[in-house]
C-alpha cells in the first residue's frame, strides 16, 4: 500500500511539473534552437506566442524583432523594436530600430525617438548620433546635421564605421563627390548590410554617372538584407542607365507591388517603356506622373518624346514648353526638340525663330533634322526661315554628314545659293558616283544654264547605268533648259526603247491632251496605269482629263488612285490626290466618310485637321469648314495653330472683318506677339482702314525696323496714301529678300498707279521667271500681254490652265488667242471644255466664234442662241446680229 501511494505522489509531481507555465526564458530558449539553425520563421512563431503571454517583456519583443527582420518583415520588426524600447530603453535596441527606420526613410520618427530618449542614453554612442545626424540632413536641417557629423568625425574611433560614414557625408555636403564615394565604399566594406553606406555610395555614384558602381552598392546590400523602396528605385535607375532593361523591369515590378501609381514608380516605368520603344505606355505613365508633379522634368521629357514618337506633336510641344520657360539657360537638346516639334506642326512663327536664334551651336547628330526642317519651312512658304537655316548650315563639311543629308542640304542650298549647291553636289558625285548623285548634279548644272556641261557628265556615265535611265535624265534636263527639239527627240527615243516608259507616256499624254486627241490620250493613260512607277500626280492628270472628257477609263484611274492611297495611308501627298479625285467626281459621301473615319489615324493630328479644311474648301462648304474649325479648337483648346489657320482661311475667302475678330480672340487667349501685331496692320490695310493701320504700324517693336515684314507694311501704307515712289522704295527692298505675294501685289499696284507699264512688264517677267507658280502675278502679266502681245500671253495662259483646268477666264482667253493665231484644232478642244464648264455669255461668245472660224456654222449658231437665252450685254447682242449677217442667216 505504501508503494502505491509513493508512485501516485511521484506521478502527480511529474504531472504538475509538466503542466507548469512557461517562463520568458523558456520561450527564448525554444526560439534559440531554431535561430541556431537559421530557421527565423519558426523562431518568430514561438516568440509571437511568448509576446502574447508576456506583453511587457522587452527581451521577447527585441528577439522577435530580430527574427522578423531576418525574414524581411520590416514593418513588424520596426513595431516590435519600438514597443521594446518603450518598455525598457537600451542603446543597442535603439540602434537596430534606427537602422530599420532609415531603411524605410522614416527620418522624422528617428528624430522624435532620439530627442525623446536622449536622457536615457547609456553613453554617447556614435552610431546613435550618426543616425540622428543623417535623419536631420534628410529633413532639411543641414546646419544641425553638419555640426553633429563633424563632432562624430572628430571623436569617433579611428577607422570605425561611424567615422567613415560621417566623413563620407561631410565630403558629399562640401562638394567633394569623388572623396565621398571613396568613404561610402569603404563604409560598405566595413558593414555590408548598412543601408546608409549602400544608399550613400549609390546616390553619389549616380550623381557622377557611375551607374555600375551604384548598382553594385545596392546589390551588395540586397545580398545581406531586404532593401527599402528607395534602394530599389536607385537600383532600377542604375540598370536603366546601363541599358539592362530586363534587370530594371524586375526592380520596377517589385516597386509596382509596393508603391503603385506613386511618382517614383511612374517615372521609372515610363523610362523603361520609352527605352523599350513602347511609346503608348510611356505616354500614359509619364502623363500620370506629371499630374502628380507638374515640375518633374524627367516625366515631362519622357512625355515629350513619347508623344513625338506617336505623332502627337502639339501635345509633345505643350509638355515641352514649361521646361523651356523654367530654364534660365535652355540647353541645345531642348531647343532642338522644340525646333523639330514646331517644324512637324508647320509653325514657323516668331516662337520658332526664337528657338532657332537661341541655339548656341549646331548638333552634328541633328544635321539631317535641320535640313528636313529647313525644307519643310520652304515647302510651307516660310522662305525667310528656310533661307536663315540654309545660311546656318552652309559651313557643314561633306565629311561630317552622310549621303542622304548631303543631298538634302544640296536641295536646300539650291534655292538660295546655286553656287554652293553646285559645289556640294559636285563633291557628292565625286565621292559617290551613283545615278541619284549624277541626276542631282546634272540637274543643278542645267538650272545654272550649263546644259552642255551637264550632258557631258551624263554621256560620260553611259557605261555605268542603263540607257533608259540616262535617257530619262536627259529628258528632265531638256525640260529644265526648255529645249523643245531635243526634248521631243529624247521622248521619241525613250518610247521606241520602252513603250511602257512612264516618262515618255506622260509626255505624249500631255501632247495628246493639249491637241484634244482623246483616243491617243486614253492609250497613253492606259500604259501609265499599268506602270507601277508612274507617280500618283501623273495618274491624277490622266484621270482629270479623261473625267472631263467623260471617258469611262477615268473610273479605272480613280480606282487606281484609291488603291495607291489605301496602300500608303500615311502619305499626305497620296491623300491630297485622292481627295482631289473624290472632289472631281463629286463623291461627297465617300469624301466625308474618309475624312471622319479611323483611316487617317496614322497622320498626325495637325495634318488631319488641315486635310479636312482643305477638302471642304475644295467642296466650297463654308458651314462645314466653320464647324471643323470649331471642332479643331475644341479638341485642342490651347492650339495656336488652329486659330492661325482659321485667320489665314478667313483672309483667303475675303472675310477680313472676321479675320480681325479671330485675331482679337487669339491675342486675348495667347497674348500679343510680333506676329499678331504685323497681322493686325495687314488686316487693317486690307480693310482700307489706313489711319488705324498707320497707328498700329507705329506700335511695332523697334527691332523690327528695316526687316522685310516691316518694310512691306511701310510700303503698303505709303501706297494707300498715294506716295508711290516711297512705296516702291520700301516694297522693292522688302521684295529683294522676301518676295511674298503681298509684296508682289503691292509693287504691281504701285507701278499701275504710276502708269509705269514698261517697268511693270520688266518686273513681272523677272518675277514670273523666278516664281513660275505665282498665279496672281502671272495673270497680271497675261492681262498685260492680252492687250499688247498675244504671242507672249499664250504660254502664260497654258501654265495657268495646267495648274487649274477649271480657271474659266484663262480657258476663255486661251481659246480666243489660239483661234486668233490659227491654231483652230487646239482652240476647238479648249472651247469645248469651256462650253462644258461655263454658262457665262462672254465665254459662250468665244466658243461660238471659234466654231465659226473653223467652219462649224451650225454648232456656232447653237451656242450663239444659247448665249442669247442668258440676256447678254448689248455688245454681245450686236456680235450675234453680225454673225447672222456674215452667214446670211437672218432672212
PDB file of C-alpha atoms in Angstrom, residues 676-869:
ATOM      1  CA  UNK A 676      -0.125  89.316 -84.248  1.00  0.00           C
ATOM      2  CA  UNK A 677       0.936  92.962 -84.405  1.00  0.00           C
ATOM      3  CA  UNK A 678       2.027  92.506 -88.018  1.00  0.00           C
ATOM      4  CA  UNK A 679      -1.217  90.676 -88.877  1.00  0.00           C
ATOM      5  CA  UNK A 680      -3.273  93.497 -87.325  1.00  0.00           C
ATOM      6  CA  UNK A 681      -1.603  96.113 -89.532  1.00  0.00           C
ATOM      7  CA  UNK A 682      -2.126  93.847 -92.546  1.00  0.00           C
ATOM      8  CA  UNK A 683      -5.848  93.295 -91.891  1.00  0.00           C
ATOM      9  CA  UNK A 684      -6.460  96.993 -91.235  1.00  0.00           C
ATOM     10  CA  UNK A 685      -4.765  97.843 -94.536  1.00  0.00           C
ATOM     11  CA  UNK A 686      -6.775  95.173 -96.353  1.00  0.00           C
ATOM     12  CA  UNK A 687      -9.956  96.670 -94.826  1.00  0.00           C
ATOM     13  CA  UNK A 688      -8.854 100.073 -96.123  1.00  0.00           C
ATOM     14  CA  UNK A 689      -8.607 101.438 -92.562  1.00  0.00           C
ATOM     15  CA  UNK A 690      -5.489 103.422 -93.363  1.00  0.00           C
ATOM     16  CA  UNK A 691      -5.374 105.678 -90.308  1.00  0.00           C
ATOM     17  CA  UNK A 692      -5.829 102.787 -87.883  1.00  0.00           C
ATOM     18  CA  UNK A 693      -3.242 100.767 -89.816  1.00  0.00           C
ATOM     19  CA  UNK A 694      -0.725 103.627 -89.519  1.00  0.00           C
ATOM     20  CA  UNK A 695      -1.294 103.854 -85.756  1.00  0.00           C
ATOM     21  CA  UNK A 696      -0.921 100.066 -85.397  1.00  0.00           C
ATOM     22  CA  UNK A 697       2.242 100.184 -87.535  1.00  0.00           C
ATOM     23  CA  UNK A 698       3.776 102.670 -85.085  1.00  0.00           C
ATOM     24  CA  UNK A 699       3.376 100.120 -82.246  1.00  0.00           C
ATOM     25  CA  UNK A 700       5.635  97.553 -83.940  1.00  0.00           C
ATOM     26  CA  UNK A 701       8.796  96.886 -81.861  1.00  0.00           C
ATOM     27  CA  UNK A 702      11.868  98.931 -82.710  1.00  0.00           C
ATOM     28  CA  UNK A 703      13.945  95.872 -83.528  1.00  0.00           C
ATOM     29  CA  UNK A 704      11.652  95.043 -86.457  1.00  0.00           C
ATOM     30  CA  UNK A 705      12.552  98.277 -88.224  1.00  0.00           C
ATOM     31  CA  UNK A 706      14.198  97.567 -91.565  1.00  0.00           C
ATOM     32  CA  UNK A 707      13.130  93.890 -91.628  1.00  0.00           C
ATOM     33  CA  UNK A 708      11.225  92.595 -94.688  1.00  0.00           C
ATOM     34  CA  UNK A 709       7.811  92.441 -92.883  1.00  0.00           C
ATOM     35  CA  UNK A 710       8.267  95.968 -91.555  1.00  0.00           C
ATOM     36  CA  UNK A 711       9.340  97.333 -94.967  1.00  0.00           C
ATOM     37  CA  UNK A 712       6.435  95.564 -96.672  1.00  0.00           C
ATOM     38  CA  UNK A 713       3.867  97.118 -94.340  1.00  0.00           C
ATOM     39  CA  UNK A 714       5.515 100.544 -94.590  1.00  0.00           C
ATOM     40  CA  UNK A 715       5.382 100.309 -98.381  1.00  0.00           C
ATOM     41  CA  UNK A 716       1.682  99.373 -98.365  1.00  0.00           C
ATOM     42  CA  UNK A 717       0.888 102.324 -96.065  1.00  0.00           C
ATOM     43  CA  UNK A 718       2.753 104.681 -98.451  1.00  0.00           C
ATOM     44  CA  UNK A 719       0.822 103.100-101.341  1.00  0.00           C
ATOM     45  CA  UNK A 720      -2.535 103.632 -99.593  1.00  0.00           C
ATOM     46  CA  UNK A 721      -1.621 107.305 -99.035  1.00  0.00           C
ATOM     47  CA  UNK A 722      -0.630 107.815-102.686  1.00  0.00           C
ATOM     48  CA  UNK A 723       3.112 108.103-102.039  1.00  0.00           C
ATOM     49  CA  UNK A 724       4.050 105.745-104.863  1.00  0.00           C
ATOM     50  CA  UNK A 725       7.805 106.393-105.076  1.00  0.00           C
ATOM     51  CA  UNK A 726       8.243 105.937-101.322  1.00  0.00           C
ATOM     52  CA  UNK A 727       6.041 102.833-101.508  1.00  0.00           C
ATOM     53  CA  UNK A 728       8.170 101.298-104.258  1.00  0.00           C
ATOM     54  CA  UNK A 729      11.374 102.112-102.382  1.00  0.00           C
ATOM     55  CA  UNK A 730      10.214 100.163 -99.289  1.00  0.00           C
ATOM     56  CA  UNK A 731       8.438  97.385-101.178  1.00  0.00           C
ATOM     57  CA  UNK A 732      11.297  96.621-103.555  1.00  0.00           C
ATOM     58  CA  UNK A 733      13.733  96.435-100.621  1.00  0.00           C
ATOM     59  CA  UNK A 734      11.386  94.042 -98.806  1.00  0.00           C
ATOM     60  CA  UNK A 735      10.865  92.038-102.017  1.00  0.00           C
ATOM     61  CA  UNK A 736      14.625  91.593-102.536  1.00  0.00           C
ATOM     62  CA  UNK A 737      14.841  89.282 -99.509  1.00  0.00           C
ATOM     63  CA  UNK A 738      11.204  88.288 -99.054  1.00  0.00           C
ATOM     64  CA  UNK A 739       9.306  88.097-102.382  1.00  0.00           C
ATOM     65  CA  UNK A 740       5.915  87.301-100.841  1.00  0.00           C
ATOM     66  CA  UNK A 741       2.655  87.521-102.774  1.00  0.00           C
ATOM     67  CA  UNK A 742       1.646  90.557-100.667  1.00  0.00           C
ATOM     68  CA  UNK A 743       4.821  92.460-101.524  1.00  0.00           C
ATOM     69  CA  UNK A 744       4.488  91.432-105.173  1.00  0.00           C
ATOM     70  CA  UNK A 745       0.847  92.558-105.340  1.00  0.00           C
ATOM     71  CA  UNK A 746       1.652  95.909-103.735  1.00  0.00           C
ATOM     72  CA  UNK A 747       4.545  96.537-106.171  1.00  0.00           C
ATOM     73  CA  UNK A 748       2.242  95.755-109.114  1.00  0.00           C
ATOM     74  CA  UNK A 749      -0.387  98.144-107.719  1.00  0.00           C
ATOM     75  CA  UNK A 750       2.221 100.910-107.285  1.00  0.00           C
ATOM     76  CA  UNK A 751       3.501 100.605-110.871  1.00  0.00           C
ATOM     77  CA  UNK A 752      -0.065 100.564-112.208  1.00  0.00           C
ATOM     78  CA  UNK A 753      -0.903 103.673-110.168  1.00  0.00           C
ATOM     79  CA  UNK A 754       2.164 105.389-111.647  1.00  0.00           C
ATOM     80  CA  UNK A 755       1.197 104.080-115.116  1.00  0.00           C
ATOM     81  CA  UNK A 756       4.774 102.899-115.452  1.00  0.00           C
ATOM     82  CA  UNK A 757       3.836  99.938-117.637  1.00  0.00           C
ATOM     83  CA  UNK A 758       7.264  99.299-119.170  1.00  0.00           C
ATOM     84  CA  UNK A 759       8.962  98.914-115.763  1.00  0.00           C
ATOM     85  CA  UNK A 760       5.985  96.836-114.580  1.00  0.00           C
ATOM     86  CA  UNK A 761       6.421  94.476-117.523  1.00  0.00           C
ATOM     87  CA  UNK A 762      10.130  94.023-116.740  1.00  0.00           C
ATOM     88  CA  UNK A 763       9.346  93.386-113.073  1.00  0.00           C
ATOM     89  CA  UNK A 764       6.634  90.850-113.879  1.00  0.00           C
ATOM     90  CA  UNK A 765       8.790  88.988-116.419  1.00  0.00           C
ATOM     91  CA  UNK A 766      11.591  88.662-113.850  1.00  0.00           C
ATOM     92  CA  UNK A 767       9.190  87.677-111.064  1.00  0.00           C
ATOM     93  CA  UNK A 768       7.314  85.042-113.064  1.00  0.00           C
ATOM     94  CA  UNK A 769      10.600  83.565-114.235  1.00  0.00           C
ATOM     95  CA  UNK A 770      11.780  83.170-110.609  1.00  0.00           C
ATOM     96  CA  UNK A 771       8.362  82.163-109.269  1.00  0.00           C
ATOM     97  CA  UNK A 772       6.513  80.426-112.122  1.00  0.00           C
ATOM     98  CA  UNK A 773       3.817  79.185-109.736  1.00  0.00           C
ATOM     99  CA  UNK A 774       2.694  82.655-108.641  1.00  0.00           C
ATOM    100  CA  UNK A 775      -0.618  82.560-110.490  1.00  0.00           C
ATOM    101  CA  UNK A 776      -1.715  86.067-109.446  1.00  0.00           C
ATOM    102  CA  UNK A 777       1.376  87.771-110.837  1.00  0.00           C
ATOM    103  CA  UNK A 778       1.251  85.570-113.930  1.00  0.00           C
ATOM    104  CA  UNK A 779      -2.384  86.570-114.522  1.00  0.00           C
ATOM    105  CA  UNK A 780      -1.467  90.258-114.335  1.00  0.00           C
ATOM    106  CA  UNK A 781       1.311  89.730-116.890  1.00  0.00           C
ATOM    107  CA  UNK A 782      -1.091  87.696-119.017  1.00  0.00           C
ATOM    108  CA  UNK A 783      -3.625  90.538-118.899  1.00  0.00           C
ATOM    109  CA  UNK A 784      -0.955  92.979-119.953  1.00  0.00           C
ATOM    110  CA  UNK A 785       0.079  90.771-122.874  1.00  0.00           C
ATOM    111  CA  UNK A 786      -3.543  90.298-123.921  1.00  0.00           C
ATOM    112  CA  UNK A 787      -3.522  93.993-124.674  1.00  0.00           C
ATOM    113  CA  UNK A 788      -0.151  94.061-126.365  1.00  0.00           C
ATOM    114  CA  UNK A 789       1.271  90.686-127.431  1.00  0.00           C
ATOM    115  CA  UNK A 790      -0.959  87.626-127.771  1.00  0.00           C
ATOM    116  CA  UNK A 791       2.062  85.504-128.686  1.00  0.00           C
ATOM    117  CA  UNK A 792       3.592  86.150-125.247  1.00  0.00           C
ATOM    118  CA  UNK A 793       0.271  85.601-123.481  1.00  0.00           C
ATOM    119  CA  UNK A 794      -0.246  82.062-124.834  1.00  0.00           C
ATOM    120  CA  UNK A 795       2.409  80.202-122.770  1.00  0.00           C
ATOM    121  CA  UNK A 796       1.337  82.025-119.613  1.00  0.00           C
ATOM    122  CA  UNK A 797      -2.276  81.030-120.156  1.00  0.00           C
ATOM    123  CA  UNK A 798      -1.214  77.440-120.835  1.00  0.00           C
ATOM    124  CA  UNK A 799       0.611  77.411-117.478  1.00  0.00           C
ATOM    125  CA  UNK A 800      -2.469  78.755-115.668  1.00  0.00           C
ATOM    126  CA  UNK A 801      -4.689  76.069-117.239  1.00  0.00           C
ATOM    127  CA  UNK A 802      -2.134  73.379-116.391  1.00  0.00           C
ATOM    128  CA  UNK A 803      -2.324  74.433-112.737  1.00  0.00           C
ATOM    129  CA  UNK A 804      -6.095  74.775-112.728  1.00  0.00           C
ATOM    130  CA  UNK A 805      -8.081  73.288-115.620  1.00  0.00           C
ATOM    131  CA  UNK A 806     -11.182  74.982-114.196  1.00  0.00           C
ATOM    132  CA  UNK A 807      -9.837  78.535-114.442  1.00  0.00           C
ATOM    133  CA  UNK A 808     -12.632  79.630-116.804  1.00  0.00           C
ATOM    134  CA  UNK A 809     -11.284  83.079-117.647  1.00  0.00           C
ATOM    135  CA  UNK A 810      -7.902  81.603-118.590  1.00  0.00           C
ATOM    136  CA  UNK A 811      -9.638  78.919-120.670  1.00  0.00           C
ATOM    137  CA  UNK A 812     -11.674  81.604-122.421  1.00  0.00           C
ATOM    138  CA  UNK A 813      -8.655  83.792-123.218  1.00  0.00           C
ATOM    139  CA  UNK A 814      -6.573  80.780-124.241  1.00  0.00           C
ATOM    140  CA  UNK A 815      -9.224  79.515-126.695  1.00  0.00           C
ATOM    141  CA  UNK A 816      -9.641  83.014-128.160  1.00  0.00           C
ATOM    142  CA  UNK A 817      -5.888  83.536-128.695  1.00  0.00           C
ATOM    143  CA  UNK A 818      -5.372  80.025-130.105  1.00  0.00           C
ATOM    144  CA  UNK A 819      -8.122  80.762-132.633  1.00  0.00           C
ATOM    145  CA  UNK A 820      -6.640  84.175-133.457  1.00  0.00           C
ATOM    146  CA  UNK A 821      -3.207  82.611-134.030  1.00  0.00           C
ATOM    147  CA  UNK A 822      -4.620  79.983-136.413  1.00  0.00           C
ATOM    148  CA  UNK A 823      -4.378  77.002-134.024  1.00  0.00           C
ATOM    149  CA  UNK A 824      -8.004  76.087-134.694  1.00  0.00           C
ATOM    150  CA  UNK A 825      -7.882  72.383-133.684  1.00  0.00           C
ATOM    151  CA  UNK A 826      -6.437  73.244-130.302  1.00  0.00           C
ATOM    152  CA  UNK A 827      -8.814  76.187-129.979  1.00  0.00           C
ATOM    153  CA  UNK A 828     -11.821  73.908-130.544  1.00  0.00           C
ATOM    154  CA  UNK A 829     -10.575  71.433-127.896  1.00  0.00           C
ATOM    155  CA  UNK A 830     -10.341  74.095-125.192  1.00  0.00           C
ATOM    156  CA  UNK A 831     -13.557  75.798-126.376  1.00  0.00           C
ATOM    157  CA  UNK A 832     -15.473  72.561-125.936  1.00  0.00           C
ATOM    158  CA  UNK A 833     -14.036  72.198-122.427  1.00  0.00           C
ATOM    159  CA  UNK A 834     -15.128  75.768-121.725  1.00  0.00           C
ATOM    160  CA  UNK A 835     -18.591  75.008-123.082  1.00  0.00           C
ATOM    161  CA  UNK A 836     -18.996  72.129-120.619  1.00  0.00           C
ATOM    162  CA  UNK A 837     -17.972  74.239-117.652  1.00  0.00           C
ATOM    163  CA  UNK A 838     -19.387  77.719-118.193  1.00  0.00           C
ATOM    164  CA  UNK A 839     -22.699  79.467-118.793  1.00  0.00           C
ATOM    165  CA  UNK A 840     -21.185  82.943-118.861  1.00  0.00           C
ATOM    166  CA  UNK A 841     -22.320  84.861-122.021  1.00  0.00           C
ATOM    167  CA  UNK A 842     -18.812  86.161-122.828  1.00  0.00           C
ATOM    168  CA  UNK A 843     -17.413  82.599-122.625  1.00  0.00           C
ATOM    169  CA  UNK A 844     -20.189  81.265-124.900  1.00  0.00           C
ATOM    170  CA  UNK A 845     -19.392  84.052-127.357  1.00  0.00           C
ATOM    171  CA  UNK A 846     -15.762  82.857-127.554  1.00  0.00           C
ATOM    172  CA  UNK A 847     -16.864  79.275-128.210  1.00  0.00           C
ATOM    173  CA  UNK A 848     -19.265  80.432-130.960  1.00  0.00           C
ATOM    174  CA  UNK A 849     -16.551  82.493-132.697  1.00  0.00           C
ATOM    175  CA  UNK A 850     -14.095  79.543-132.557  1.00  0.00           C
ATOM    176  CA  UNK A 851     -16.702  77.245-134.161  1.00  0.00           C
ATOM    177  CA  UNK A 852     -17.447  79.839-136.843  1.00  0.00           C
ATOM    178  CA  UNK A 853     -13.731  80.272-137.643  1.00  0.00           C
ATOM    179  CA  UNK A 854     -13.481  76.512-138.129  1.00  0.00           C
ATOM    180  CA  UNK A 855     -16.481  76.489-140.480  1.00  0.00           C
ATOM    181  CA  UNK A 856     -18.771  74.794-137.945  1.00  0.00           C
ATOM    182  CA  UNK A 857     -21.601  77.259-138.557  1.00  0.00           C
ATOM    183  CA  UNK A 858     -24.413  75.087-137.171  1.00  0.00           C
ATOM    184  CA  UNK A 859     -22.557  74.484-133.899  1.00  0.00           C
ATOM    185  CA  UNK A 860     -21.736  78.188-133.734  1.00  0.00           C
ATOM    186  CA  UNK A 861     -25.412  79.053-134.237  1.00  0.00           C
ATOM    187  CA  UNK A 862     -26.479  76.700-131.391  1.00  0.00           C
ATOM    188  CA  UNK A 863     -24.006  78.302-128.991  1.00  0.00           C
ATOM    189  CA  UNK A 864     -24.987  81.850-130.023  1.00  0.00           C
ATOM    190  CA  UNK A 865     -28.649  81.033-129.396  1.00  0.00           C
ATOM    191  CA  UNK A 866     -27.774  79.582-126.005  1.00  0.00           C
ATOM    192  CA  UNK A 867     -25.910  82.815-125.254  1.00  0.00           C
ATOM    193  CA  UNK A 868     -28.934  84.925-126.248  1.00  0.00           C
ATOM    194  CA  UNK A 869     -31.139  82.979-123.810  1.00  0.00           C
TER     195      UNK A 869
END
